[in-house]
Amino acid sequence: MFIGHYGVSFAAKSGDRSIPLWVLFIAVQLLDVAWAPFVLLGIEKVRIVPGFTATNPLDLYYMPYTHSLVAALLWSAAAFAVYRLVAPGKRAWSALLVGAAVFSHWVLDLVVHRPDLPLYDNTAKMGLGLWNFPALALGLEAVLLFGGMWLYFRSGAARRTAFVVLGLIMLGVQVYVFFGPPPPSGKAAAVTALVAYAVFALVIRMLERPPRLRQASAVSALLVMVCAAGGCAAGTGLHPAIDAPTHFQVRGPDGRAVEPTPGEGCRTPMIDPRDGAPLILIRSAGGQGDYQVPVARYGVRKGELLRLDCATGNVIGIVRR
């Protein structure tokens, strides 16, 4: 399973808009992100066997630390704990979704892998073997990816065209993985996987950037993908992000910063957690507030406002006044 995992990212995002998509993109691939360096260090083992399955030449004969059921549960629990500690708001529901996204990797792998997923250590291996049925395997990847994306769109996500284009590019990559030449070695496969996961996480981070940077983000995303394929000259620059935190805080009646409460509405001013600079509420509707900030701060120009999600303090974008 490759691009199908990302469908879980989009579905989880529709359940909690406060979680950045790039975090969920890493979460659903965390077991493979850990697997790659373990292979490079010789801790886990893989060999290339052309024709091993109809779509995948990887013989994953030893990976107890990342792809056993017990290991998957431990990685998921660790992801829950880390996100609960470091995420803005430290909400248990958000951390639970991140942990579930990590565990979903093992569940989906179970469907496509041959029996190489151990329950614990390197024993009692399981796998339903859908990789031996190319049309079904590719169809499942596409349905999961675009099904999750559809749920994300239903939750009110913008920039649908850009995300669909990204999905089609990912589907093309999946076709190449299934039917292209096998990697020269297991370590080469591990390095390629790491690069792919990093590129997709970076691209999705760009696509989530505020509206002002939509066009630049799309161009930057394409540049990153070209660079990852080795087609970038040195010195190629990407459009800079807005210099703003992704999460603002509410100033309470006593002047102290407090976490916003879901359903509270846009009744109190937001502040920049870095320096306490106030953002003055101008208008609000549908759980979103448009705030006045000093000209040039965060890239806001004269006649523009910074739009925030009032329930989370997350940046949505820059809008005309």
mmCIF file of C-alpha atoms in Angstrom:
data_model
loop_
_atom_site.group_PDB
_atom_site.id
_atom_site.type_symbol
_atom_site.label_atom_id
_atom_site.label_comp_id
_atom_site.label_asym_id
_atom_site.label_seq_id
_atom_site.Cartn_x
_atom_site.Cartn_y
_atom_site.Cartn_z
ATOM 1 C CA MET A 1 0.000 0.000 0.000
ATOM 2 C CA PHE A 2 1.316 3.439 -0.927
ATOM 3 C CA ILE A 3 -1.003 6.266 -1.992
ATOM 4 C CA GLY A 4 -4.036 4.625 -0.388
ATOM 5 C CA HIS A 5 -2.579 5.479 3.018
ATOM 6 C CA TYR A 6 -2.941 9.167 2.205
ATOM 7 C CA GLY A 7 -6.703 8.739 1.877
ATOM 8 C CA VAL A 8 -6.741 8.193 5.646
ATOM 9 C CA SER A 9 -4.924 11.527 6.041
ATOM 10 C CA PHE A 10 -7.666 13.399 4.209
ATOM 11 C CA ALA A 11 -10.418 11.540 6.085
ATOM 12 C CA ALA A 12 -8.796 12.312 9.449
ATOM 13 C CA LYS A 13 -8.415 15.964 8.469
ATOM 14 C CA SER A 14 -12.158 16.128 7.808
ATOM 15 C CA GLY A 15 -12.688 14.933 11.387
ATOM 16 C CA ASP A 16 -10.429 17.579 12.928
ATOM 17 C CA ARG A 17 -9.435 20.610 10.885
ATOM 18 C CA SER A 18 -6.857 21.675 13.484
ATOM 19 C CA ILE A 19 -4.414 18.903 12.510
ATOM 20 C CA PRO A 20 -2.091 19.979 9.678
ATOM 21 C CA LEU A 21 -2.313 17.703 6.658
ATOM 22 C CA TRP A 22 1.466 17.370 6.523
ATOM 23 C CA VAL A 23 1.382 15.872 10.032
ATOM 24 C CA LEU A 24 -1.229 13.350 8.916
ATOM 25 C CA PHE A 25 0.763 12.596 5.748
ATOM 26 C CA ILE A 26 3.715 11.632 7.920
ATOM 27 C CA ALA A 27 1.532 9.800 10.445
ATOM 28 C CA VAL A 28 -0.028 7.414 7.924
ATOM 29 C CA GLN A 29 3.438 6.523 6.603
ATOM 30 C CA LEU A 30 5.251 6.560 9.950
ATOM 31 C CA LEU A 31 5.817 2.791 9.990
ATOM 32 C CA ASP A 32 7.502 3.001 6.578
ATOM 33 C CA VAL A 33 9.357 6.188 7.552
ATOM 34 C CA ALA A 34 10.865 4.178 10.420
ATOM 35 C CA TRP A 35 11.310 1.075 8.250
ATOM 36 C CA ALA A 36 13.576 2.854 5.752
ATOM 37 C CA PRO A 37 16.401 3.827 8.157
ATOM 38 C CA PHE A 38 16.076 0.454 9.884
ATOM 39 C CA VAL A 39 16.757 -1.190 6.516
ATOM 40 C CA LEU A 40 19.665 1.153 5.825
ATOM 41 C CA LEU A 41 21.146 0.281 9.224
ATOM 42 C CA GLY A 42 20.604 -3.461 8.741
ATOM 43 C CA ILE A 43 18.147 -3.716 11.634
ATOM 44 C CA GLU A 44 15.335 -4.889 9.364
ATOM 45 C CA LYS A 45 15.766 -6.880 6.156
ATOM 46 C CA VAL A 46 14.403 -6.746 2.618
ATOM 47 C CA ARG A 47 15.536 -8.215 -0.688
ATOM 48 C CA ILE A 48 14.523 -7.609 -4.284
ATOM 49 C CA VAL A 49 12.927 -10.655 -5.940
ATOM 50 C CA PRO A 50 11.487 -9.775 -9.384
ATOM 51 C CA GLY A 51 8.063 -11.357 -9.753
ATOM 52 C CA PHE A 52 7.770 -11.957 -5.999
ATOM 53 C CA THR A 53 4.222 -10.607 -6.312
ATOM 54 C CA ALA A 54 2.467 -9.358 -9.434
ATOM 55 C CA THR A 55 3.008 -5.716 -8.457
ATOM 56 C CA ASN A 56 5.784 -5.593 -5.861
ATOM 57 C CA PRO A 57 9.269 -7.166 -5.964
ATOM 58 C CA LEU A 58 10.037 -6.553 -2.274
ATOM 59 C CA ASP A 59 10.540 -9.635 -0.117
ATOM 60 C CA LEU A 60 9.965 -8.066 3.302
ATOM 61 C CA TYR A 61 11.161 -11.056 5.253
ATOM 62 C CA TYR A 62 12.248 -9.362 8.507
ATOM 63 C CA MET A 63 10.605 -6.197 9.885
ATOM 64 C CA PRO A 64 9.456 -6.917 13.457
ATOM 65 C CA TYR A 65 10.236 -3.435 14.799
ATOM 66 C CA THR A 66 8.043 -1.465 12.414
ATOM 67 C CA HIS A 67 5.471 -3.781 10.842
ATOM 68 C CA SER A 68 4.501 -6.318 13.487
ATOM 69 C CA LEU A 69 1.101 -5.757 15.066
ATOM 70 C CA VAL A 70 2.669 -5.123 18.467
ATOM 71 C CA ALA A 71 5.159 -2.656 16.997
ATOM 72 C CA ALA A 72 2.398 -0.836 15.110
ATOM 73 C CA LEU A 73 0.451 -0.406 18.337
ATOM 74 C CA LEU A 74 3.541 0.949 20.095
ATOM 75 C CA TRP A 75 4.338 3.403 17.278
ATOM 76 C CA SER A 76 0.705 4.553 17.339
ATOM 77 C CA ALA A 77 0.764 5.078 21.100
ATOM 78 C CA ALA A 78 4.012 7.039 20.789
ATOM 79 C CA ALA A 79 2.505 9.258 18.085
ATOM 80 C CA PHE A 80 -0.533 9.899 20.293
ATOM 81 C CA ALA A 81 1.648 10.861 23.249
ATOM 82 C CA VAL A 82 3.977 13.118 21.269
ATOM 83 C CA TYR A 83 1.167 14.962 19.499
ATOM 84 C CA ARG A 84 -0.740 15.386 22.763
ATOM 85 C CA LEU A 85 2.349 16.999 24.292
ATOM 86 C CA VAL A 86 3.484 19.290 21.487
ATOM 87 C CA ALA A 87 0.369 20.214 19.474
ATOM 88 C CA PRO A 88 -1.364 23.573 20.016
ATOM 89 C CA GLY A 89 -4.278 23.063 22.383
ATOM 90 C CA LYS A 90 -3.034 19.573 23.354
ATOM 91 C CA ARG A 91 -6.471 18.113 22.632
ATOM 92 C CA ALA A 92 -6.904 14.387 23.246
ATOM 93 C CA TRP A 93 -9.200 13.968 20.216
ATOM 94 C CA SER A 94 -6.604 15.397 17.840
ATOM 95 C CA ALA A 95 -3.876 13.189 19.294
ATOM 96 C CA LEU A 96 -6.170 10.157 19.066
ATOM 97 C CA LEU A 97 -6.742 10.813 15.356
ATOM 98 C CA VAL A 98 -2.992 11.065 14.773
ATOM 99 C CA GLY A 99 -2.413 7.789 16.617
ATOM 100 C CA ALA A 100 -5.218 6.103 14.670
ATOM 101 C CA ALA A 101 -3.724 7.386 11.411
ATOM 102 C CA VAL A 102 -0.438 5.695 12.313
ATOM 103 C CA PHE A 103 -2.148 2.385 13.093
ATOM 104 C CA SER A 104 -4.206 2.512 9.895
ATOM 105 C CA HIS A 105 -0.972 1.832 8.002
ATOM 106 C CA TRP A 106 -0.745 -1.708 9.410
ATOM 107 C CA VAL A 107 -4.435 -2.405 8.791
ATOM 108 C CA LEU A 108 -4.250 -1.353 5.131
ATOM 109 C CA ASP A 109 -0.941 -3.150 4.609
ATOM 110 C CA LEU A 110 -2.613 -6.321 5.865
ATOM 111 C CA VAL A 111 -4.944 -6.216 2.857
ATOM 112 C CA VAL A 112 -2.268 -5.948 0.158
ATOM 113 C CA HIS A 113 0.821 -7.671 1.593
ATOM 114 C CA ARG A 114 1.540 -11.334 1.210
ATOM 115 C CA PRO A 115 1.933 -13.062 4.626
ATOM 116 C CA ASP A 116 4.910 -11.008 5.838
ATOM 117 C CA LEU A 117 3.320 -8.896 8.602
ATOM 118 C CA PRO A 118 4.105 -10.561 11.956
ATOM 119 C CA LEU A 119 1.829 -10.318 14.955
ATOM 120 C CA TYR A 120 4.871 -9.979 17.210
ATOM 121 C CA ASP A 121 8.610 -10.367 16.770
ATOM 122 C CA ASN A 122 9.008 -12.255 13.456
ATOM 123 C CA THR A 123 6.319 -14.902 13.970
ATOM 124 C CA ALA A 124 2.670 -15.601 13.044
ATOM 125 C CA LYS A 125 2.854 -13.637 9.807
ATOM 126 C CA MET A 126 -0.273 -12.381 8.071
ATOM 127 C CA GLY A 127 -1.279 -10.789 4.769
ATOM 128 C CA LEU A 128 -4.170 -11.157 2.324
ATOM 129 C CA GLY A 129 -2.008 -10.777 -0.797
ATOM 130 C CA LEU A 130 -3.952 -8.266 -2.905
ATOM 131 C CA TRP A 131 -0.651 -7.279 -4.541
ATOM 132 C CA ASN A 132 -1.045 -10.422 -6.644
ATOM 133 C CA PHE A 133 -4.114 -8.891 -8.305
ATOM 134 C CA PRO A 134 -2.862 -5.705 -10.020
ATOM 135 C CA ALA A 135 -6.215 -4.261 -11.118
ATOM 136 C CA LEU A 136 -7.779 -4.745 -7.694
ATOM 137 C CA ALA A 137 -4.710 -3.426 -5.876
ATOM 138 C CA LEU A 138 -4.502 -0.296 -8.025
ATOM 139 C CA GLY A 139 -8.257 0.250 -7.773
ATOM 140 C CA LEU A 140 -8.131 0.014 -3.985
ATOM 141 C CA GLU A 141 -5.295 2.560 -3.812
ATOM 142 C CA ALA A 142 -7.276 5.001 -5.975
ATOM 143 C CA VAL A 143 -10.568 4.501 -4.118
ATOM 144 C CA LEU A 144 -8.925 5.068 -0.740
ATOM 145 C CA LEU A 145 -7.056 8.184 -1.882
ATOM 146 C CA PHE A 146 -9.906 9.909 -3.688
ATOM 147 C CA GLY A 147 -12.512 8.678 -1.191
ATOM 148 C CA GLY A 148 -10.585 10.312 1.647
ATOM 149 C CA MET A 149 -10.150 13.429 -0.467
ATOM 150 C CA TRP A 150 -13.915 13.539 -1.063
ATOM 151 C CA LEU A 151 -14.554 13.485 2.690
ATOM 152 C CA TYR A 152 -12.042 16.306 3.064
ATOM 153 C CA PHE A 153 -13.815 18.370 0.407
ATOM 154 C CA ARG A 154 -17.185 17.798 2.112
ATOM 155 C CA SER A 155 -15.784 19.338 5.301
ATOM 156 C CA GLY A 156 -15.388 22.656 3.479
ATOM 157 C CA ALA A 157 -11.841 22.429 2.161
ATOM 158 C CA ALA A 158 -10.811 24.909 -0.510
ATOM 159 C CA ARG A 159 -8.411 24.459 -3.432
ATOM 160 C CA ARG A 160 -10.080 21.299 -4.667
ATOM 161 C CA THR A 161 -8.557 21.470 -8.141
ATOM 162 C CA ALA A 162 -5.019 21.597 -6.750
ATOM 163 C CA PHE A 163 -5.661 18.608 -4.510
ATOM 164 C CA VAL A 164 -7.228 16.591 -7.333
ATOM 165 C CA VAL A 165 -4.220 17.349 -9.552
ATOM 166 C CA LEU A 166 -1.933 16.187 -6.748
ATOM 167 C CA GLY A 167 -4.028 13.025 -6.425
ATOM 168 C CA LEU A 168 -3.674 12.286 -10.127
ATOM 169 C CA ILE A 169 0.096 12.786 -9.906
ATOM 170 C CA MET A 170 0.202 10.404 -6.944
ATOM 171 C CA LEU A 171 -1.835 7.868 -8.903
ATOM 172 C CA GLY A 172 0.701 8.113 -11.730
ATOM 173 C CA VAL A 173 3.499 7.457 -9.246
ATOM 174 C CA GLN A 174 1.593 4.416 -7.972
ATOM 175 C CA VAL A 175 1.261 3.039 -11.510
ATOM 176 C CA TYR A 176 5.025 3.407 -11.962
ATOM 177 C CA VAL A 177 5.688 1.661 -8.637
ATOM 178 C CA PHE A 178 3.476 -1.263 -9.672
ATOM 179 C CA PHE A 179 4.561 -1.672 -13.277
ATOM 180 C CA GLY A 180 7.921 0.076 -13.604
ATOM 181 C CA PRO A 181 11.359 -1.529 -13.237
ATOM 182 C CA PRO A 182 12.245 -2.897 -9.790
ATOM 183 C CA PRO A 183 14.684 -0.949 -7.593
ATOM 184 C CA PRO A 184 18.310 -2.104 -7.792
ATOM 185 C CA SER A 185 18.467 -3.042 -4.112
ATOM 186 C CA GLY A 186 16.522 -3.026 -0.880
ATOM 187 C CA LYS A 187 18.501 -0.035 0.387
ATOM 188 C CA ALA A 188 17.741 1.873 -2.808
ATOM 189 C CA ALA A 189 14.047 1.153 -2.243
ATOM 190 C CA ALA A 190 14.334 2.474 1.318
ATOM 191 C CA VAL A 191 15.985 5.724 0.207
ATOM 192 C CA THR A 192 13.415 6.222 -2.560
ATOM 193 C CA ALA A 193 10.588 5.705 -0.073
ATOM 194 C CA LEU A 194 12.007 8.290 2.335
ATOM 195 C CA VAL A 195 12.369 10.857 -0.446
ATOM 196 C CA ALA A 196 8.811 10.221 -1.652
ATOM 197 C CA TYR A 197 7.328 10.605 1.828
ATOM 198 C CA ALA A 198 9.261 13.834 2.425
ATOM 199 C CA VAL A 199 8.278 15.305 -0.950
ATOM 200 C CA PHE A 200 4.571 14.523 -0.547
ATOM 201 C CA ALA A 201 4.539 15.973 2.987
ATOM 202 C CA LEU A 202 6.246 19.152 1.749
ATOM 203 C CA VAL A 203 3.912 19.492 -1.222
ATOM 204 C CA ILE A 204 0.798 19.085 0.937
ATOM 205 C CA ARG A 205 2.187 21.681 3.354
ATOM 206 C CA MET A 206 2.473 24.114 0.459
ATOM 207 C CA LEU A 207 -1.042 23.384 -0.746
ATOM 208 C CA GLU A 208 -2.395 24.138 2.739
ATOM 209 C CA ARG A 209 -0.845 27.598 2.772
ATOM 210 C CA PRO A 210 -3.161 30.648 2.942
ATOM 211 C CA PRO A 211 -5.034 31.919 -0.158
ATOM 212 C CA ARG A 212 -2.599 34.769 -0.901
ATOM 213 C CA LEU A 213 0.031 32.197 -1.808
ATOM 214 C CA ARG A 214 -2.131 29.757 -3.764
ATOM 215 C CA GLN A 215 -0.557 30.308 -7.145
ATOM 216 C CA ALA A 216 2.967 30.488 -5.772
ATOM 217 C CA SER A 217 2.375 27.372 -3.670
ATOM 218 C CA ALA A 218 1.189 25.381 -6.671
ATOM 219 C CA VAL A 219 4.260 26.402 -8.662
ATOM 220 C CA SER A 220 6.492 25.665 -5.682
ATOM 221 C CA ALA A 221 4.914 22.239 -5.237
ATOM 222 C CA LEU A 222 5.673 21.354 -8.837
ATOM 223 C CA LEU A 223 9.235 22.639 -8.440
ATOM 224 C CA VAL A 224 9.739 20.454 -5.376
ATOM 225 C CA MET A 225 8.536 17.368 -7.253
ATOM 226 C CA VAL A 226 10.824 18.187 -10.187
ATOM 227 C CA CYS A 227 13.739 18.730 -7.811
ATOM 228 C CA ALA A 228 13.068 15.393 -6.137
ATOM 229 C CA ALA A 229 13.343 13.763 -9.539
ATOM 230 C CA GLY A 230 16.738 15.405 -10.053
ATOM 231 C CA GLY A 231 15.603 18.126 -12.426
ATOM 232 C CA CYS A 232 16.430 21.246 -10.397
ATOM 233 C CA ALA A 233 19.432 23.445 -10.902
ATOM 234 C CA ALA A 234 21.219 24.723 -7.833
ATOM 235 C CA GLY A 235 19.762 27.876 -6.404
ATOM 236 C CA THR A 236 16.137 27.292 -7.429
ATOM 237 C CA GLY A 237 14.047 29.258 -4.940
ATOM 238 C CA LEU A 238 10.550 28.670 -3.631
ATOM 239 C CA HIS A 239 8.064 31.343 -2.653
ATOM 240 C CA PRO A 240 8.433 32.080 1.086
ATOM 241 C CA ALA A 241 5.611 31.344 3.480
ATOM 242 C CA ILE A 242 3.713 34.034 5.350
ATOM 243 C CA ASP A 243 5.720 34.907 8.453
ATOM 244 C CA ALA A 244 2.994 34.010 10.907
ATOM 245 C CA PRO A 245 2.412 31.266 13.452
ATOM 246 C CA THR A 246 -0.078 28.628 12.360
ATOM 247 C CA HIS A 247 -1.873 28.890 15.700
ATOM 248 C CA PHE A 248 -2.923 32.067 17.532
ATOM 249 C CA GLN A 249 -4.142 32.425 21.100
ATOM 250 C CA VAL A 250 -7.117 34.141 22.728
ATOM 251 C CA ARG A 251 -6.553 36.978 25.190
ATOM 252 C CA GLY A 252 -8.775 36.495 28.217
ATOM 253 C CA PRO A 253 -10.443 39.213 30.342
ATOM 254 C CA ASP A 254 -7.350 39.445 32.543
ATOM 255 C CA GLY A 255 -5.101 39.998 29.543
ATOM 256 C CA ARG A 256 -3.536 36.553 29.695
ATOM 257 C CA ALA A 257 -3.392 34.127 26.793
ATOM 258 C CA VAL A 258 -5.889 31.273 26.987
ATOM 259 C CA GLU A 259 -6.698 28.460 24.601
ATOM 260 C CA PRO A 260 -9.808 29.045 22.434
ATOM 261 C CA THR A 261 -12.789 26.837 23.212
ATOM 262 C CA PRO A 262 -14.685 25.103 20.371
ATOM 263 C CA GLY A 263 -18.064 26.779 19.961
ATOM 264 C CA GLU A 264 -16.918 29.880 21.824
ATOM 265 C CA GLY A 265 -17.183 32.015 18.704
ATOM 266 C CA CYS A 266 -15.188 35.077 17.743
ATOM 267 C CA ARG A 267 -15.815 37.193 20.809
ATOM 268 C CA THR A 268 -12.323 37.849 22.078
ATOM 269 C CA PRO A 269 -9.187 39.274 20.415
ATOM 270 C CA MET A 270 -6.478 36.913 19.253
ATOM 271 C CA ILE A 271 -2.812 37.468 20.058
ATOM 272 C CA ASP A 272 0.426 36.360 18.437
ATOM 273 C CA PRO A 273 1.934 33.809 20.878
ATOM 274 C CA ARG A 274 5.440 34.920 19.889
ATOM 275 C CA ASP A 275 5.244 38.524 21.101
ATOM 276 C CA GLY A 276 1.710 39.158 22.359
ATOM 277 C CA ALA A 277 0.806 41.468 19.470
ATOM 278 C CA PRO A 278 -3.006 41.885 19.348
ATOM 279 C CA LEU A 279 -5.227 41.045 16.390
ATOM 280 C CA ILE A 280 -8.418 43.117 16.390
ATOM 281 C CA LEU A 281 -11.630 41.371 15.319
ATOM 282 C CA ILE A 282 -13.396 43.222 12.476
ATOM 283 C CA ARG A 283 -16.080 40.717 11.468
ATOM 284 C CA SER A 284 -17.000 37.084 11.984
ATOM 285 C CA ALA A 285 -19.258 34.451 10.468
ATOM 286 C CA GLY A 286 -19.482 30.676 10.402
ATOM 287 C CA GLY A 287 -16.899 30.181 13.136
ATOM 288 C CA GLN A 288 -14.295 32.255 11.287
ATOM 289 C CA GLY A 289 -13.046 35.725 12.160
ATOM 290 C CA ASP A 290 -11.328 38.402 10.069
ATOM 291 C CA TYR A 291 -8.734 40.262 12.124
ATOM 292 C CA GLN A 292 -6.979 43.571 11.574
ATOM 293 C CA VAL A 293 -3.206 43.466 11.978
ATOM 294 C CA PRO A 294 -0.481 46.064 11.365
ATOM 295 C CA VAL A 295 0.214 46.543 7.653
ATOM 296 C CA ALA A 296 3.018 44.269 6.396
ATOM 297 C CA ARG A 297 2.777 41.942 9.397
ATOM 298 C CA TYR A 298 2.437 38.325 8.192
ATOM 299 C CA GLY A 299 2.426 39.693 4.639
ATOM 300 C CA VAL A 300 -0.933 41.452 5.120
ATOM 301 C CA ARG A 301 -1.285 44.522 2.896
ATOM 302 C CA LYS A 302 -3.380 47.655 3.232
ATOM 303 C CA GLY A 303 -7.073 46.825 2.930
ATOM 304 C CA GLU A 304 -6.589 43.163 3.896
ATOM 305 C CA LEU A 305 -7.444 41.106 6.975
ATOM 306 C CA LEU A 306 -6.076 37.883 8.439
ATOM 307 C CA ARG A 307 -8.769 35.177 8.636
ATOM 308 C CA LEU A 308 -8.609 32.724 11.551
ATOM 309 C CA ASP A 309 -10.629 29.744 12.726
ATOM 310 C CA CYS A 310 -12.163 30.996 15.983
ATOM 311 C CA ALA A 311 -12.401 27.530 17.540
ATOM 312 C CA THR A 312 -8.747 26.623 17.065
ATOM 313 C CA GLY A 313 -6.851 29.848 16.395
ATOM 314 C CA ASN A 314 -5.534 28.341 13.161
ATOM 315 C CA VAL A 315 -4.717 30.542 10.161
ATOM 316 C CA ILE A 316 -7.123 30.175 7.222
ATOM 317 C CA GLY A 317 -5.815 32.890 4.930
ATOM 318 C CA ILE A 318 -5.719 36.552 3.933
ATOM 319 C CA VAL A 319 -8.896 38.241 2.671
ATOM 320 C CA ARG A 320 -9.951 41.641 1.336
ATOM 321 C CA ARG A 321 -11.442 44.022 3.881
#
